[in-house]
mmCIF file of C-alpha atoms and ligand atoms in Angstrom:
data_model
loop_
_atom_site.group_PDB
_atom_site.id
_atom_site.type_symbol
_atom_site.label_atom_id
_atom_site.label_comp_id
_atom_site.label_asym_id
_atom_site.label_seq_id
_atom_site.Cartn_x
_atom_site.Cartn_y
_atom_site.Cartn_z
ATOM 1 C CA UNK A 889 30.686 7.538 -50.193
ATOM 2 C CA UNK A 890 32.228 9.373 -47.779
ATOM 3 C CA UNK A 891 29.265 9.412 -45.697
ATOM 4 C CA UNK A 892 28.741 5.481 -46.031
ATOM 5 C CA UNK A 893 32.252 5.274 -44.955
ATOM 6 C CA UNK A 894 31.490 7.090 -41.706
ATOM 7 C CA UNK A 895 28.480 4.996 -40.696
ATOM 8 C CA UNK A 896 30.435 1.764 -41.016
ATOM 9 C CA UNK A 897 33.465 2.921 -39.285
ATOM 10 C CA UNK A 898 33.847 0.803 -36.101
ATOM 11 C CA UNK A 899 32.518 2.870 -33.129
ATOM 12 C CA UNK A 900 35.375 2.058 -30.610
ATOM 13 C CA UNK A 901 38.612 3.804 -30.859
ATOM 14 C CA UNK A 902 41.781 2.967 -29.342
ATOM 15 C CA UNK A 903 41.807 4.336 -25.590
ATOM 16 C CA UNK A 904 44.978 7.075 -25.553
ATOM 17 C CA UNK A 905 47.898 5.720 -23.388
ATOM 18 C CA UNK A 906 47.697 6.247 -19.740
ATOM 19 C CA UNK A 907 49.843 9.512 -18.689
ATOM 20 C CA UNK A 908 53.386 8.507 -17.116
ATOM 21 C CA UNK A 909 52.356 10.621 -14.284
ATOM 22 C CA UNK A 910 48.889 11.212 -13.012
ATOM 23 C CA UNK A 911 47.646 12.978 -9.966
ATOM 24 C CA UNK A 912 44.259 12.994 -8.586
ATOM 25 C CA UNK A 913 42.658 14.615 -5.355
ATOM 26 C CA UNK A 914 40.360 12.137 -3.573
ATOM 27 C CA UNK A 915 37.924 12.933 -1.162
ATOM 28 C CA UNK A 916 38.165 10.496 1.743
ATOM 29 C CA UNK A 917 34.957 10.135 3.620
ATOM 30 C CA UNK A 918 35.408 9.836 7.558
ATOM 31 C CA UNK A 919 33.209 7.114 9.071
ATOM 32 C CA UNK A 920 32.691 9.662 12.234
ATOM 33 C CA UNK A 921 33.074 13.277 12.096
ATOM 34 C CA UNK A 922 36.908 13.730 12.982
ATOM 35 C CA UNK A 923 37.558 16.480 15.602
ATOM 36 C CA UNK A 924 40.981 17.507 17.230
ATOM 37 C CA UNK A 925 42.024 20.651 18.888
ATOM 38 C CA UNK A 926 42.815 21.714 15.604
ATOM 39 C CA UNK A 927 39.647 21.360 13.274
ATOM 40 C CA UNK A 928 36.552 19.240 12.843
ATOM 41 C CA UNK A 929 35.881 17.778 9.447
ATOM 42 C CA UNK A 930 33.597 15.146 7.520
ATOM 43 C CA UNK A 931 36.360 14.329 4.911
ATOM 44 C CA UNK A 932 39.953 15.137 3.996
ATOM 45 C CA UNK A 933 41.500 15.621 0.678
ATOM 46 C CA UNK A 934 44.821 13.577 -0.071
ATOM 47 C CA UNK A 935 46.913 14.080 -3.431
ATOM 48 C CA UNK A 936 47.306 10.831 -5.192
ATOM 49 C CA UNK A 937 49.882 9.815 -7.511
ATOM 50 C CA UNK A 938 50.199 7.119 -10.218
ATOM 51 C CA UNK A 939 53.879 6.561 -12.086
ATOM 52 C CA UNK A 940 53.700 4.301 -14.953
ATOM 53 C CA UNK A 941 57.065 3.097 -16.532
ATOM 54 C CA UNK A 942 58.162 0.062 -18.197
ATOM 55 C CA UNK A 943 54.852 -1.924 -17.527
ATOM 56 C CA UNK A 944 54.802 -0.917 -13.675
ATOM 57 C CA UNK A 945 52.667 1.400 -11.613
ATOM 58 C CA UNK A 946 54.240 2.636 -8.666
ATOM 59 C CA UNK A 947 51.414 4.385 -6.490
ATOM 60 C CA UNK A 948 51.618 7.520 -4.011
ATOM 61 C CA UNK A 949 50.168 9.182 -1.788
ATOM 62 C CA UNK A 950 50.374 12.467 0.359
ATOM 63 C CA UNK A 951 47.872 14.356 3.134
ATOM 64 C CA UNK A 952 48.194 17.849 2.918
ATOM 65 C CA UNK A 953 47.148 19.616 6.183
ATOM 66 C CA UNK A 954 46.114 23.590 7.116
ATOM 67 C CA UNK A 955 48.370 23.105 10.205
ATOM 68 C CA UNK A 956 51.487 23.014 7.613
ATOM 69 C CA UNK A 957 49.939 25.532 5.360
ATOM 70 C CA UNK A 958 49.493 22.903 2.585
ATOM 71 C CA UNK A 959 46.431 21.763 0.362
ATOM 72 C CA UNK A 960 45.629 18.975 -2.164
ATOM 73 C CA UNK A 961 45.576 21.820 -5.029
ATOM 74 C CA UNK A 962 48.795 23.284 -4.081
ATOM 75 C CA UNK A 963 50.149 19.656 -3.660
ATOM 76 C CA UNK A 964 49.022 18.700 -7.059
ATOM 77 C CA UNK A 965 50.556 21.708 -8.633
ATOM 78 C CA UNK A 966 54.160 20.962 -7.354
ATOM 79 C CA UNK A 967 53.941 17.140 -8.599
ATOM 80 C CA UNK A 968 52.683 18.439 -12.153
ATOM 81 C CA UNK A 969 55.880 20.817 -12.052
ATOM 82 C CA UNK A 970 58.394 17.757 -11.773
ATOM 83 C CA UNK A 971 56.225 15.090 -13.983
ATOM 84 C CA UNK A 972 58.164 15.834 -17.105
ATOM 85 C CA UNK A 973 61.435 14.895 -15.050
ATOM 86 C CA UNK A 974 59.695 12.012 -13.089
ATOM 87 C CA UNK A 975 58.518 10.678 -16.611
ATOM 88 C CA UNK A 976 62.067 10.219 -18.158
ATOM 89 C CA UNK A 977 64.540 9.881 -15.039
ATOM 90 C CA UNK A 978 65.942 6.611 -14.271
ATOM 91 C CA UNK A 979 63.722 5.520 -10.934
ATOM 92 C CA UNK A 980 65.899 2.879 -10.142
ATOM 93 C CA UNK A 981 68.253 5.528 -8.827
ATOM 94 C CA UNK A 982 65.792 6.808 -6.330
ATOM 95 C CA UNK A 983 67.820 8.399 -3.833
ATOM 96 C CA UNK A 984 69.064 10.431 -6.890
ATOM 97 C CA UNK A 985 65.870 10.789 -8.604
ATOM 98 C CA UNK A 986 63.907 12.096 -5.135
ATOM 99 C CA UNK A 987 67.055 14.447 -4.313
ATOM 100 C CA UNK A 988 66.837 16.316 -7.716
ATOM 101 C CA UNK A 989 62.799 16.248 -7.884
ATOM 102 C CA UNK A 990 62.790 17.755 -4.377
ATOM 103 C CA UNK A 991 65.249 20.335 -5.133
ATOM 104 C CA UNK A 992 62.687 21.855 -7.578
ATOM 105 C CA UNK A 993 59.865 22.074 -5.294
ATOM 106 C CA UNK A 994 59.981 24.677 -2.225
ATOM 107 C CA UNK A 995 57.812 23.271 0.643
ATOM 108 C CA UNK A 996 54.931 21.101 -0.192
ATOM 109 C CA UNK A 997 55.862 18.037 1.863
ATOM 110 C CA UNK A 998 52.620 16.100 1.573
ATOM 111 C CA UNK A 999 53.499 16.112 -2.471
ATOM 112 C CA UNK A 1000 56.893 15.248 -1.672
ATOM 113 C CA UNK A 1001 55.574 11.981 0.297
ATOM 114 C CA UNK A 1002 53.569 11.387 -2.509
ATOM 115 C CA UNK A 1003 56.625 11.402 -5.070
ATOM 116 C CA UNK A 1004 58.581 9.330 -2.761
ATOM 117 C CA UNK A 1005 56.133 6.569 -1.976
ATOM 118 C CA UNK A 1006 55.090 6.190 -5.737
ATOM 119 C CA UNK A 1007 59.098 6.259 -6.696
ATOM 120 C CA UNK A 1008 59.954 3.472 -4.154
ATOM 121 C CA UNK A 1009 56.817 1.362 -5.095
ATOM 122 C CA UNK A 1010 57.769 1.409 -8.399
ATOM 123 C CA UNK A 1011 61.837 0.798 -7.759
ATOM 124 C CA UNK A 1012 60.916 -1.773 -5.046
ATOM 125 C CA UNK A 1013 58.419 -3.660 -7.763
ATOM 126 C CA UNK A 1014 61.225 -2.989 -10.342
ATOM 127 C CA UNK A 1015 63.499 -5.118 -8.037
ATOM 128 C CA UNK A 1016 60.701 -7.499 -7.430
ATOM 129 C CA UNK A 1017 60.855 -7.271 -3.721
ATOM 130 C CA UNK A 1018 58.406 -5.576 -0.822
ATOM 131 C CA UNK A 1019 59.428 -2.326 0.003
ATOM 132 C CA UNK A 1020 60.222 -3.539 3.718
ATOM 133 C CA UNK A 1021 63.311 -5.691 1.912
ATOM 134 C CA UNK A 1022 64.861 -2.502 0.768
ATOM 135 C CA UNK A 1023 65.438 -1.470 4.529
ATOM 136 C CA UNK A 1024 66.278 -4.985 5.411
ATOM 137 C CA UNK A 1025 63.254 -5.405 7.631
ATOM 138 C CA UNK A 1026 61.528 -8.179 9.314
ATOM 139 C CA UNK A 1027 58.115 -7.947 8.648
ATOM 140 C CA UNK A 1028 57.486 -10.076 11.687
ATOM 141 C CA UNK A 1029 58.711 -6.963 13.893
ATOM 142 C CA UNK A 1030 55.908 -4.728 12.770
ATOM 143 C CA UNK A 1031 54.552 -3.425 15.745
ATOM 144 C CA UNK A 1032 50.782 -3.282 17.426
ATOM 145 C CA UNK A 1033 48.920 0.010 16.217
ATOM 146 C CA UNK A 1034 46.798 2.295 18.525
ATOM 147 C CA UNK A 1035 43.230 2.882 17.077
ATOM 148 C CA UNK A 1036 42.472 6.591 17.466
ATOM 149 C CA UNK A 1037 39.585 8.117 19.157
ATOM 150 C CA UNK A 1038 38.724 11.744 18.071
ATOM 151 C CA UNK A 1039 37.217 14.664 20.332
ATOM 152 C CA UNK A 1040 33.415 13.820 20.990
ATOM 153 C CA UNK A 1041 30.639 14.140 23.736
ATOM 154 C CA UNK A 1042 30.977 11.319 26.650
ATOM 155 C CA UNK A 1043 28.328 9.144 24.882
ATOM 156 C CA UNK A 1044 29.787 9.336 21.232
ATOM 157 C CA UNK A 1045 33.327 8.693 23.158
ATOM 158 C CA UNK A 1046 31.991 5.817 24.532
ATOM 159 C CA UNK A 1047 30.104 4.435 21.336
ATOM 160 C CA UNK A 1048 33.467 4.646 19.521
ATOM 161 C CA UNK A 1049 35.649 3.125 22.368
ATOM 162 C CA UNK A 1050 33.256 -0.033 22.555
ATOM 163 C CA UNK A 1051 33.396 -0.239 18.454
ATOM 164 C CA UNK A 1052 37.347 -0.420 18.526
ATOM 165 C CA UNK A 1053 37.195 -3.693 20.648
ATOM 166 C CA UNK A 1054 39.693 -5.400 18.237
ATOM 167 C CA UNK A 1055 42.576 -3.130 19.211
ATOM 168 C CA UNK A 1056 44.709 -3.459 21.975
ATOM 169 C CA UNK A 1057 45.404 0.052 22.362
ATOM 170 C CA UNK A 1058 43.885 3.232 22.061
ATOM 171 C CA UNK A 1059 45.024 6.917 21.538
ATOM 172 C CA UNK A 1060 42.737 9.458 22.684
ATOM 173 C CA UNK A 1061 42.652 12.971 21.356
ATOM 174 C CA UNK A 1062 42.401 15.546 24.231
ATOM 175 C CA UNK A 1063 43.592 19.428 24.634
ATOM 176 C CA UNK A 1064 40.055 20.946 25.762
ATOM 177 C CA UNK A 1065 38.525 21.634 28.897
ATOM 178 C CA UNK A 1066 36.150 18.594 28.140
ATOM 179 C CA UNK A 1067 39.482 16.423 28.937
ATOM 180 C CA UNK A 1068 38.789 14.730 32.028
ATOM 181 C CA UNK A 1069 35.020 13.957 31.150
ATOM 182 C CA UNK A 1070 36.691 12.235 27.619
ATOM 183 C CA UNK A 1071 39.094 10.282 29.813
ATOM 184 C CA UNK A 1072 36.293 9.256 32.411
ATOM 185 C CA UNK A 1073 33.928 8.047 29.232
ATOM 186 C CA UNK A 1074 36.901 5.963 27.789
ATOM 187 C CA UNK A 1075 37.936 4.504 31.343
ATOM 188 C CA UNK A 1076 33.919 3.713 32.144
ATOM 189 C CA UNK A 1077 33.666 1.302 29.320
ATOM 190 C CA UNK A 1078 37.617 -0.100 28.807
ATOM 191 C CA UNK A 1079 40.983 -0.738 31.068
ATOM 192 C CA UNK A 1080 43.026 -0.970 28.055
ATOM 193 C CA UNK A 1081 46.326 0.893 27.890
ATOM 194 C CA UNK A 1082 45.701 4.303 26.389
ATOM 195 C CA UNK A 1083 48.048 6.847 24.429
ATOM 196 C CA UNK A 1084 46.729 10.405 24.755
ATOM 197 C CA UNK A 1085 47.351 13.510 21.970
ATOM 198 C CA UNK A 1086 46.758 16.647 23.307
ATOM 199 C CA UNK A 1087 47.489 18.318 19.655
ATOM 200 C CA UNK A 1088 49.256 21.568 21.143
ATOM 201 C CA UNK A 1089 46.129 22.433 22.875
ATOM 202 C CA UNK A 1090 47.242 23.451 26.524
ATOM 203 C CA UNK A 1091 48.066 26.695 26.862
ATOM 204 C CA UNK A 1092 50.554 27.037 30.008
ATOM 205 C CA UNK A 1093 52.927 24.305 31.389
ATOM 206 C CA UNK A 1094 51.107 24.553 34.560
ATOM 207 C CA UNK A 1095 47.913 23.360 32.705
ATOM 208 C CA UNK A 1096 49.804 20.707 31.154
ATOM 209 C CA UNK A 1097 51.520 19.202 34.346
ATOM 210 C CA UNK A 1098 48.183 18.875 35.843
ATOM 211 C CA UNK A 1099 46.225 17.352 33.298
ATOM 212 C CA UNK A 1100 49.487 14.814 32.974
ATOM 213 C CA UNK A 1101 49.719 14.103 36.652
ATOM 214 C CA UNK A 1102 45.743 13.265 36.608
ATOM 215 C CA UNK A 1103 46.751 11.047 33.203
ATOM 216 C CA UNK A 1104 49.360 9.299 34.914
ATOM 217 C CA UNK A 1105 46.509 8.233 37.599
ATOM 218 C CA UNK A 1106 44.467 6.644 34.669
ATOM 219 C CA UNK A 1107 46.939 4.356 33.200
ATOM 220 C CA UNK A 1108 48.102 6.409 30.259
ATOM 221 C CA UNK A 1109 51.276 5.227 28.794
ATOM 222 C CA UNK A 1110 52.550 8.457 26.999
ATOM 223 C CA UNK A 1111 51.280 11.934 25.786
ATOM 224 C CA UNK A 1112 51.941 13.665 22.510
ATOM 225 C CA UNK A 1113 52.407 17.246 21.963
ATOM 226 C CA UNK A 1114 51.051 18.676 25.337
ATOM 227 C CA UNK A 1115 52.412 22.304 24.738
ATOM 228 C CA UNK A 1116 52.543 24.271 21.391
ATOM 229 C CA UNK A 1117 55.735 23.490 19.243
ATOM 230 C CA UNK A 1118 58.644 25.543 19.857
ATOM 231 C CA UNK A 1119 58.308 25.622 23.407
ATOM 232 C CA UNK A 1120 61.136 23.059 24.299
ATOM 233 C CA UNK A 1121 62.005 24.768 27.492
ATOM 234 C CA UNK A 1122 58.381 24.297 29.134
ATOM 235 C CA UNK A 1123 58.532 20.657 27.811
ATOM 236 C CA UNK A 1124 61.826 20.197 29.607
ATOM 237 C CA UNK A 1125 60.452 21.830 32.965
ATOM 238 C CA UNK A 1126 57.440 19.534 32.576
ATOM 239 C CA UNK A 1127 59.633 16.504 32.150
ATOM 240 C CA UNK A 1128 61.052 17.210 35.405
ATOM 241 C CA UNK A 1129 57.942 16.634 37.315
ATOM 242 C CA UNK A 1130 56.054 13.938 35.436
ATOM 243 C CA UNK A 1131 57.065 10.273 34.758
ATOM 244 C CA UNK A 1132 55.042 9.798 31.516
ATOM 245 C CA UNK A 1133 56.848 10.187 28.410
ATOM 246 C CA UNK A 1134 56.480 12.932 26.138
ATOM 247 C CA UNK A 1135 56.503 12.841 22.574
ATOM 248 C CA UNK A 1136 56.967 15.603 19.847
ATOM 249 C CA UNK A 1137 54.656 15.693 17.033
ATOM 250 C CA UNK A 1138 53.810 19.137 15.637
ATOM 251 C CA UNK A 1139 57.289 20.007 16.974
ATOM 252 C CA UNK A 1140 59.256 17.264 14.587
ATOM 253 C CA UNK A 1141 58.689 17.786 11.115
ATOM 254 C CA UNK A 1142 62.026 16.748 9.395
ATOM 255 C CA UNK A 1143 65.355 15.054 10.545
ATOM 256 C CA UNK A 1144 66.755 18.406 10.945
ATOM 257 C CA UNK A 1145 64.258 19.266 13.581
ATOM 258 C CA UNK A 1146 65.399 16.095 15.919
ATOM 259 C CA UNK A 1147 68.377 17.788 17.543
ATOM 260 C CA UNK A 1148 67.286 20.568 19.247
ATOM 261 C CA UNK A 1149 64.175 18.181 20.656
ATOM 262 C CA UNK A 1150 66.339 15.487 21.795
ATOM 263 C CA UNK A 1151 66.826 17.194 25.598
ATOM 264 C CA UNK A 1152 63.456 17.977 25.871
ATOM 265 C CA UNK A 1153 61.325 15.237 24.640
ATOM 266 C CA UNK A 1154 61.405 11.364 25.344
ATOM 267 C CA UNK A 1155 60.211 10.394 21.675
ATOM 268 C CA UNK A 1156 58.737 11.866 18.671
ATOM 269 C CA UNK A 1157 55.839 10.948 15.959
ATOM 270 C CA UNK A 1158 57.093 10.641 12.499
ATOM 271 C CA UNK A 1159 54.725 11.023 9.422
ATOM 272 C CA UNK A 1160 55.492 10.754 5.816
ATOM 273 C CA UNK A 1161 53.089 13.729 5.049
ATOM 274 C CA UNK A 1162 55.695 15.773 7.448
ATOM 275 C CA UNK A 1163 58.783 14.280 6.371
ATOM 276 C CA UNK A 1164 58.131 14.304 2.612
ATOM 277 C CA UNK A 1165 58.248 10.246 2.520
ATOM 278 C CA UNK A 1166 59.484 7.078 3.446
ATOM 279 C CA UNK A 1167 63.683 7.728 2.624
ATOM 280 C CA UNK A 1168 63.416 11.114 5.247
ATOM 281 C CA UNK A 1169 61.446 8.954 7.733
ATOM 282 C CA UNK A 1170 64.013 6.208 7.820
ATOM 283 C CA UNK A 1171 66.564 9.094 8.178
ATOM 284 C CA UNK A 1172 64.687 10.408 10.960
ATOM 285 C CA UNK A 1173 64.552 6.980 12.590
ATOM 286 C CA UNK A 1174 68.052 6.630 12.610
ATOM 287 C CA UNK A 1175 68.952 10.271 14.063
ATOM 288 C CA UNK A 1176 66.288 9.935 16.810
ATOM 289 C CA UNK A 1177 67.778 6.347 18.047
ATOM 290 C CA UNK A 1178 71.153 8.043 17.600
ATOM 291 C CA UNK A 1179 70.074 10.751 20.013
ATOM 292 C CA UNK A 1180 68.233 8.183 22.738
ATOM 293 C CA UNK A 1181 64.607 9.249 21.545
ATOM 294 C CA UNK A 1182 61.965 6.841 20.909
ATOM 295 C CA UNK A 1183 59.968 6.392 17.520
ATOM 296 C CA UNK A 1184 56.535 6.415 16.828
ATOM 297 C CA UNK A 1185 55.125 6.025 13.540
ATOM 298 C CA UNK A 1186 52.022 7.984 12.696
ATOM 299 C CA UNK A 1187 49.596 9.354 10.038
ATOM 300 C CA UNK A 1188 47.423 11.825 8.785
ATOM 301 C CA UNK A 1189 43.825 10.897 7.694
ATOM 302 C CA UNK A 1190 44.907 8.650 4.380
ATOM 303 C CA UNK A 1191 44.000 5.870 2.285
ATOM 304 C CA UNK A 1192 45.850 2.597 2.451
ATOM 305 C CA UNK A 1193 48.675 3.720 0.260
ATOM 306 C CA UNK A 1194 50.427 6.255 2.565
ATOM 307 C CA UNK A 1195 49.655 3.899 5.624
ATOM 308 C CA UNK A 1196 50.957 0.964 3.874
ATOM 309 C CA UNK A 1197 54.018 2.687 2.776
ATOM 310 C CA UNK A 1198 54.575 3.855 6.568
ATOM 311 C CA UNK A 1199 53.879 0.182 7.740
ATOM 312 C CA UNK A 1200 56.770 -0.866 5.659
ATOM 313 C CA UNK A 1201 59.222 0.877 7.984
ATOM 314 C CA UNK A 1202 57.252 -0.052 11.211
ATOM 315 C CA UNK A 1203 59.264 -2.939 12.335
ATOM 316 C CA UNK A 1204 62.053 0.050 13.151
ATOM 317 C CA UNK A 1205 59.152 1.847 15.380
ATOM 318 C CA UNK A 1206 58.890 1.430 19.138
ATOM 319 C CA UNK A 1207 55.177 2.577 18.737
ATOM 320 C CA UNK A 1208 52.564 2.859 15.737
ATOM 321 C CA UNK A 1209 49.758 5.059 15.201
ATOM 322 C CA UNK A 1210 48.981 3.848 11.546
ATOM 323 C CA UNK A 1211 45.174 3.992 11.471
ATOM 324 C CA UNK A 1212 44.471 6.805 9.151
ATOM 325 C CA UNK A 1213 42.749 4.213 6.700
ATOM 326 C CA UNK A 1214 40.447 2.465 9.191
ATOM 327 C CA UNK A 1215 38.862 5.925 9.938
ATOM 328 C CA UNK A 1216 37.825 6.444 6.504
ATOM 329 C CA UNK A 1217 34.669 4.514 4.597
ATOM 330 C CA UNK A 1218 36.062 5.016 0.953
ATOM 331 C CA UNK A 1219 39.635 3.563 1.093
ATOM 332 C CA UNK A 1220 40.138 2.849 -2.683
ATOM 333 C CA UNK A 1221 43.099 0.330 -2.064
ATOM 334 C CA UNK A 1222 43.816 -2.326 0.372
ATOM 335 C CA UNK A 1223 47.503 -2.790 1.276
ATOM 336 C CA UNK A 1224 48.578 -3.245 5.267
ATOM 337 C CA UNK A 1225 46.036 -5.078 7.308
ATOM 338 C CA UNK A 1226 45.751 -5.343 10.877
ATOM 339 C CA UNK A 1227 45.256 -8.639 13.128
ATOM 340 C CA UNK A 1228 44.630 -8.225 17.101
ATOM 341 C CA UNK A 1229 46.032 -4.772 16.638
ATOM 342 C CA UNK A 1230 49.296 -6.143 14.911
ATOM 343 C CA UNK A 1231 50.359 -4.461 11.662
ATOM 344 C CA UNK A 1232 50.472 -7.036 9.051
ATOM 345 C CA UNK A 1233 52.730 -6.403 5.795
ATOM 346 C CA UNK A 1234 51.648 -7.511 2.380
ATOM 347 C CA UNK A 1235 54.561 -9.707 1.255
ATOM 348 C CA UNK A 1236 54.294 -8.830 -2.800
ATOM 349 C CA UNK A 1237 56.500 -6.760 -4.680
ATOM 350 C CA UNK A 1238 56.546 -2.992 -3.869
ATOM 351 C CA UNK A 1239 54.097 -1.417 -1.151
ATOM 352 C CA UNK A 1240 51.137 -4.586 -2.143
ATOM 353 C CA UNK A 1241 48.613 -2.471 -2.776
ATOM 354 C CA UNK A 1242 45.472 -3.762 -4.401
ATOM 355 C CA UNK A 1243 42.847 -0.959 -6.274
ATOM 356 C CA UNK A 1244 39.491 -1.646 -5.242
HETATM 357 MG MG1 MG B 1140 49.870 13.810 17.314
#
């Protein structure tokens, strides 16, 4: 009898309810091998977070990188340490919730970014507004984004520049002995405005001066992080000798870094993965503007989750470099799109993401 009952029992069992806090390490495959002064990679791992409460799902992502001594595994562990708190806190009070959660996590800013993005996605969905509305922003004021060209040989650089035809402004990675050859390859196929990023690659201020003066003759608009972080005296010296605006990236992680940079640099590149999310990035934008610095919103290699979150703040930025999702072949989400280079923000509540 017992056996008979077992055999006739329905095979389907109800799936267990999805956990309130779910983390996942996602391997993003790059369309082209991505090379900068720092590293060369065919894929990058980011940490994804889904926060389920009251029938709504907030989605977050963070891109931990070796430069800041973070990894997807350490980010996952950090989020799991506050999962119980996030599952029970009143997420509508997102400012307090994030401050409390972050107080329990030393370092791990990519993990913090994933938490901040998921909580703000959830809270703005709960309020029924797109995230940019929480900050009172005009989506029509979102800027043009650059499209980034990683370091490569001249033939591959030319091919990539031609493939980037829909983008009106390009960001070119430099920082090696091959810089002149790279820029000459770019200039052999396009006259577009260029922004250049040396990623701390030049070693002396004299080398940086020589290269920037040459770049000025090549129609380059601005230079990012020509010398290693912490060399503000050299940047100040350099700035007295060149016309091109100099932006801090690796030298500027969070709001507390900005005051010491204000006398040296012309602008800062803000990334959610460095700041620990949207709230700190907003704080950084306000402080930078108060100190007379220009603001660029940038990104790591990420899916549309992080890029869309950053894009919601982009109406506040002077420059955008939000193309990390365009450099990967397996984006799990669709969010912000790009039309003739301009960022087009989704108008549905929250980040406005669609899982593909
Ligand atoms: Mg940079």
